[in-house]
Amino acid sequence: MKPNVKWRYSVWIRLLYIIIFVIVLGELFFNNYSFFRIPTTSMEPTLFPGDRVLVTNFITGDIVHNDVIVFNMPFLKEPFDSIVFCSDQYLVKRCIALPNDTFEIKGGFFRVHGYKGLLGNMKQQKLVSKGIDTVMYNNNNNQISVFQAKNKFWSVREFGPLWVPAKNMTVVIDSASWIVYKALIEWEQKKKMHLKLNKVYLGDSLINAYCFMEDYYFVAGDNLPVSVDSRYWGVLPRSFIVGKVAFVWFTRRKETKNIEWKRMFLKM
């Protein structure tokens, strides 16, 4: 080859390598990361409406207590009595309890049996502990509680204890517990549950225990008074989780339209 031909050939080879590298890098990035815009005030003061966040799309990565996660809303509307995958509706909440955790709210404060760390937004929990205790739902406004134990509704200040289902783990099903896990079991089995003469049936079969097919998580918003979360609609299936919020990459104050530079790249 002539020198200029060799030079051109070398340039094209290098350019091809660069293009391939950029494509591979782009594929790796967009397959592992997503961008989301925070829609509501339910995660204030951690995240504000309009915040743009980068989300890691984990595949085998572990979720731990207090992770901020993005997921598909598992229920269409009230009453939250059946799980439906809402592909066009995303929520962001904080993970409070993991599969096989036993969770409760005592005096307004979140507790997981055996876990020594703090959970969720402590300032908001203190406000709940000093406020008026109210039930999550009541039949007077035609709302049905997902969580109901022995015909007693749990409240915003006294909730549980609730065992969070884990894959391949078994729970006893009786006249008290079946209400708590009804939506999950019906979703996994595609059959309806009902109570007859104080006995629980799944379809036409009598059921005394159930082994779960999936891991579940209890999530809550940091802004507790306005957050509709697992306290209301139940636990979250693992398969509905998109990923973890890594950091805020852009934010603009809604009222002033000013960019908040101090919150740029704020890590979760």
Short mmCIF file of C-alpha atoms in Angstrom, two decimals:
data_model
loop_
_atom_site.label_atom_id
_atom_site.label_comp_id
_atom_site.label_asym_id
_atom_site.label_seq_id
_atom_site.Cartn_x
_atom_site.Cartn_y
_atom_site.Cartn_z
CA MET A 1 0.00 0.00 0.00
CA LYS A 2 1.02 3.59 -0.52
CA PRO A 3 1.77 5.54 2.67
CA ASN A 4 -1.37 7.73 2.44
CA VAL A 5 -3.53 4.65 1.83
CA LYS A 6 -2.06 2.93 4.89
CA TRP A 7 -2.69 6.07 6.93
CA ARG A 8 -6.33 6.28 5.81
CA TYR A 9 -6.81 2.57 6.49
CA SER A 10 -5.39 3.01 10.00
CA VAL A 11 -7.66 5.99 10.70
CA TRP A 12 -10.77 4.06 9.64
CA ILE A 13 -9.80 1.08 11.79
CA ARG A 14 -9.29 3.34 14.80
CA LEU A 15 -12.59 5.12 14.12
CA LEU A 16 -14.37 1.77 13.89
CA TYR A 17 -12.90 0.70 17.23
CA ILE A 18 -14.04 3.99 18.81
CA ILE A 19 -17.57 3.55 17.43
CA ILE A 20 -17.73 -0.03 18.73
CA PHE A 21 -16.42 1.12 22.12
CA VAL A 22 -19.02 3.91 22.37
CA ILE A 23 -21.84 1.51 21.38
CA VAL A 24 -20.75 -1.11 23.93
CA LEU A 25 -20.32 1.54 26.62
CA GLY A 26 -23.75 2.97 25.83
CA GLU A 27 -25.35 -0.47 25.97
CA LEU A 28 -23.70 -1.23 29.30
CA PHE A 29 -24.77 2.14 30.71
CA PHE A 30 -28.39 2.13 29.57
CA ASN A 31 -28.85 -1.53 30.47
CA ASN A 32 -27.67 -0.85 33.99
CA TYR A 33 -28.97 2.67 34.62
CA SER A 34 -32.22 4.56 34.13
CA PHE A 35 -33.32 8.14 34.61
CA PHE A 36 -36.48 9.09 36.52
CA ARG A 37 -38.25 12.27 37.56
CA ILE A 38 -39.69 12.41 41.09
CA PRO A 39 -43.44 13.09 40.74
CA THR A 40 -44.73 13.75 44.29
CA THR A 41 -43.82 15.05 47.75
CA SER A 42 -43.96 11.59 49.39
CA MET A 43 -40.15 11.37 49.75
CA GLU A 44 -39.49 14.89 51.07
CA PRO A 45 -37.12 16.09 52.42
CA THR A 46 -34.88 13.45 50.79
CA LEU A 47 -36.30 13.93 47.29
CA PHE A 48 -38.45 16.75 45.96
CA PRO A 49 -40.95 16.86 43.07
CA GLY A 50 -39.04 17.53 39.88
CA ASP A 51 -35.77 15.98 41.05
CA ARG A 52 -34.10 13.93 38.32
CA VAL A 53 -32.46 10.81 39.70
CA LEU A 54 -30.14 8.14 38.32
CA VAL A 55 -31.32 4.61 39.12
CA THR A 56 -29.14 1.50 39.07
CA ASN A 57 -30.98 -1.35 37.36
CA PHE A 58 -29.62 -4.17 39.50
CA ILE A 59 -30.08 -7.77 38.44
CA THR A 60 -28.53 -9.76 41.25
CA GLY A 61 -27.68 -6.89 43.56
CA ASP A 62 -28.99 -6.96 47.10
CA ILE A 63 -31.49 -4.51 48.52
CA VAL A 64 -30.76 -3.48 52.11
CA HIS A 65 -32.64 -1.56 54.78
CA ASN A 66 -33.09 2.16 53.96
CA ASP A 67 -32.30 1.82 50.24
CA VAL A 68 -34.34 4.26 48.15
CA ILE A 69 -35.90 2.25 45.33
CA VAL A 70 -37.99 2.83 42.19
CA PHE A 71 -40.72 0.33 41.35
CA ASN A 72 -43.88 -0.23 39.36
CA MET A 73 -47.01 0.53 41.35
CA PRO A 74 -48.48 -2.89 42.30
CA PHE A 75 -52.10 -1.72 42.59
CA LEU A 76 -54.33 0.21 40.21
CA LYS A 77 -56.59 1.96 42.73
CA GLU A 78 -58.36 1.60 46.06
CA PRO A 79 -59.31 -0.76 47.54
CA PHE A 80 -55.87 -2.31 47.32
CA ASP A 81 -57.14 -5.87 47.31
CA SER A 82 -55.49 -7.26 44.16
CA ILE A 83 -52.02 -6.92 42.67
CA VAL A 84 -51.78 -5.55 39.12
CA PHE A 85 -48.54 -4.63 37.33
CA CYS A 86 -48.80 -0.96 36.28
CA SER A 87 -46.13 -0.66 33.60
CA ASP A 88 -46.63 3.08 33.12
CA GLN A 89 -46.70 4.13 36.77
CA TYR A 90 -43.52 4.34 38.84
CA LEU A 91 -43.13 5.17 42.52
CA VAL A 92 -40.10 5.87 44.68
CA LYS A 93 -40.00 4.87 48.38
CA ARG A 94 -37.55 3.79 51.04
CA CYS A 95 -37.12 0.09 51.79
CA ILE A 96 -37.95 -0.46 55.45
CA ALA A 97 -38.26 -4.25 55.78
CA LEU A 98 -36.75 -7.11 53.78
CA PRO A 99 -38.02 -10.61 52.98
CA ASN A 100 -38.38 -12.67 56.19
CA ASP A 101 -38.26 -9.54 58.38
CA THR A 102 -40.90 -8.99 61.03
CA PHE A 103 -41.95 -5.34 60.91
CA GLU A 104 -44.05 -3.23 63.24
CA ILE A 105 -44.77 0.36 64.19
CA LYS A 106 -44.60 0.98 67.95
CA GLY A 107 -45.63 4.38 69.22
CA GLY A 108 -45.17 5.79 65.72
CA PHE A 109 -41.63 4.44 65.23
CA PHE A 110 -40.58 1.80 62.70
CA ARG A 111 -39.12 -1.42 64.11
CA VAL A 112 -37.73 -4.57 62.49
CA HIS A 113 -37.11 -7.42 64.90
CA GLY A 114 -33.37 -8.05 65.26
CA TYR A 115 -32.34 -4.90 63.35
CA LYS A 116 -30.44 -2.37 65.48
CA GLY A 117 -30.20 0.55 63.06
CA LEU A 118 -32.59 3.45 62.45
CA LEU A 119 -35.25 3.01 59.78
CA GLY A 120 -36.77 5.69 57.57
CA ASN A 121 -37.21 9.36 58.42
CA MET A 122 -36.95 9.71 62.20
CA LYS A 123 -38.18 13.32 62.27
CA GLN A 124 -41.46 12.34 60.61
CA GLN A 125 -41.86 9.34 62.91
CA LYS A 126 -41.49 11.63 65.92
CA LEU A 127 -44.30 13.80 64.55
CA VAL A 128 -46.50 10.73 64.09
CA SER A 129 -45.72 9.60 67.65
CA LYS A 130 -47.00 12.93 69.02
CA GLY A 131 -49.96 13.28 66.68
CA ILE A 132 -53.48 11.88 66.72
CA ASP A 133 -53.57 8.12 66.22
CA THR A 134 -55.84 7.16 63.33
CA VAL A 135 -56.70 3.91 61.60
CA MET A 136 -55.33 3.28 58.12
CA TYR A 137 -58.77 2.59 56.73
CA ASN A 138 -62.32 2.27 57.92
CA ASN A 139 -65.50 0.89 56.42
CA ASN A 140 -67.36 4.19 56.88
CA ASN A 141 -65.77 5.59 53.73
CA ASN A 142 -65.98 2.29 51.81
CA GLN A 143 -62.26 1.64 52.08
CA ILE A 144 -61.11 -1.85 52.99
CA SER A 145 -57.91 -2.45 54.93
CA VAL A 146 -55.27 -4.66 53.37
CA PHE A 147 -53.95 -5.31 56.86
CA GLN A 148 -56.51 -6.48 59.38
CA ALA A 149 -55.71 -8.69 62.35
CA LYS A 150 -58.46 -10.37 64.39
CA ASN A 151 -61.04 -7.83 63.16
CA LYS A 152 -58.94 -4.95 64.49
CA PHE A 153 -57.57 -2.30 62.14
CA TRP A 154 -53.95 -1.32 62.58
CA SER A 155 -53.19 2.37 62.96
CA VAL A 156 -50.53 4.86 61.89
CA ARG A 157 -48.96 4.60 65.37
CA GLU A 158 -49.54 0.95 66.23
CA PHE A 159 -49.07 -1.44 63.33
CA GLY A 160 -48.19 -5.13 63.20
CA PRO A 161 -46.22 -7.15 63.90
CA LEU A 162 -46.21 -8.18 60.24
CA TRP A 163 -44.04 -10.96 58.79
CA VAL A 164 -42.78 -9.95 55.33
CA PRO A 165 -43.00 -12.99 53.01
CA ALA A 166 -39.83 -14.52 51.58
CA LYS A 167 -39.40 -16.91 48.67
CA ASN A 168 -39.73 -20.59 49.67
CA MET A 169 -40.85 -19.64 53.19
CA THR A 170 -44.15 -20.95 54.61
CA VAL A 171 -46.77 -19.11 56.67
CA VAL A 172 -49.70 -20.59 58.60
CA ILE A 173 -53.01 -19.55 57.04
CA ASP A 174 -55.94 -19.16 59.42
CA SER A 175 -58.98 -16.94 59.89
CA ALA A 176 -56.75 -14.04 61.08
CA SER A 177 -53.73 -14.27 58.77
CA TRP A 178 -55.49 -14.95 55.48
CA ILE A 179 -56.64 -11.33 55.14
CA VAL A 180 -53.06 -10.10 55.50
CA TYR A 181 -51.65 -12.32 52.73
CA LYS A 182 -54.76 -12.70 50.57
CA ALA A 183 -53.72 -10.34 47.75
CA LEU A 184 -50.25 -11.91 47.49
CA ILE A 185 -51.46 -15.52 47.41
CA GLU A 186 -54.21 -14.76 44.90
CA TRP A 187 -51.66 -13.01 42.66
CA GLU A 188 -49.17 -15.89 42.84
CA GLN A 189 -51.76 -18.63 42.37
CA LYS A 190 -54.25 -16.82 40.09
CA LYS A 191 -57.05 -18.17 42.31
CA LYS A 192 -59.44 -16.49 44.74
CA MET A 193 -59.38 -17.05 48.50
CA HIS A 194 -62.42 -17.05 50.75
CA LEU A 195 -63.45 -17.86 54.31
CA LYS A 196 -66.17 -20.45 54.94
CA LEU A 197 -67.21 -21.69 58.39
CA ASN A 198 -63.98 -20.24 59.84
CA LYS A 199 -61.87 -22.20 57.33
CA VAL A 200 -59.81 -20.71 54.50
CA TYR A 201 -60.11 -21.92 50.92
CA LEU A 202 -57.92 -21.22 47.88
CA GLY A 203 -60.22 -21.88 44.98
CA ASP A 204 -62.01 -25.07 46.01
CA SER A 205 -59.13 -26.37 48.16
CA LEU A 206 -58.86 -26.06 51.93
CA ILE A 207 -55.60 -24.28 52.83
CA ASN A 208 -53.82 -24.34 56.20
CA ALA A 209 -50.38 -23.08 55.14
CA TYR A 210 -48.79 -21.43 52.13
CA CYS A 211 -45.24 -21.39 50.68
CA PHE A 212 -44.48 -18.12 48.89
CA MET A 213 -43.02 -18.07 45.39
CA GLU A 214 -41.44 -14.60 45.55
CA ASP A 215 -39.62 -12.20 47.87
CA TYR A 216 -41.49 -9.16 49.15
CA TYR A 217 -40.49 -5.81 50.67
CA PHE A 218 -42.12 -3.24 52.97
CA VAL A 219 -41.59 0.30 51.69
CA ALA A 220 -42.54 3.73 53.04
CA GLY A 221 -42.15 7.35 52.03
CA ASP A 222 -40.03 9.70 54.12
CA ASN A 223 -42.90 12.21 54.19
CA LEU A 224 -45.17 9.89 56.20
CA PRO A 225 -48.36 12.01 56.47
CA VAL A 226 -48.80 12.19 52.68
CA SER A 227 -47.19 8.93 51.56
CA VAL A 228 -49.47 6.12 50.37
CA ASP A 229 -47.16 3.15 50.77
CA SER A 230 -46.90 -0.39 52.17
CA ARG A 231 -48.72 0.71 55.30
CA TYR A 232 -51.79 1.06 53.11
CA TRP A 233 -51.52 -1.14 50.02
CA GLY A 234 -49.31 -3.95 51.26
CA VAL A 235 -45.87 -5.37 50.58
CA LEU A 236 -44.03 -5.02 47.27
CA PRO A 237 -43.09 -8.01 45.04
CA ARG A 238 -39.41 -8.20 44.12
CA SER A 239 -40.21 -8.50 40.40
CA PHE A 240 -41.85 -5.04 40.44
CA ILE A 241 -38.63 -3.30 41.54
CA VAL A 242 -36.79 -1.35 38.83
CA GLY A 243 -33.69 -0.46 40.83
CA LYS A 244 -32.04 1.68 43.49
CA VAL A 245 -31.73 5.47 43.38
CA ALA A 246 -28.01 6.25 43.14
CA PHE A 247 -28.06 10.06 43.24
CA VAL A 248 -29.85 13.23 42.16
CA TRP A 249 -28.27 14.37 38.89
CA PHE A 250 -30.42 17.47 38.32
CA THR A 251 -32.88 19.47 40.38
CA ARG A 252 -34.79 22.70 39.87
CA ARG A 253 -36.90 24.40 42.56
CA LYS A 254 -40.52 24.30 41.40
CA GLU A 255 -41.49 27.66 42.90
CA THR A 256 -38.57 29.73 41.58
CA LYS A 257 -37.45 27.58 38.63
CA ASN A 258 -33.90 28.01 39.94
CA ILE A 259 -31.39 25.17 39.67
CA GLU A 260 -30.35 23.93 43.12
CA TRP A 261 -26.65 23.39 42.60
CA LYS A 262 -26.01 22.22 46.18
CA ARG A 263 -28.24 19.18 45.62
CA MET A 264 -26.65 18.21 42.32
CA PHE A 265 -25.16 14.69 42.54
CA LEU A 266 -26.60 14.24 46.01
CA LYS A 267 -25.99 10.58 46.85
CA MET A 268 -28.72 8.46 48.39
#
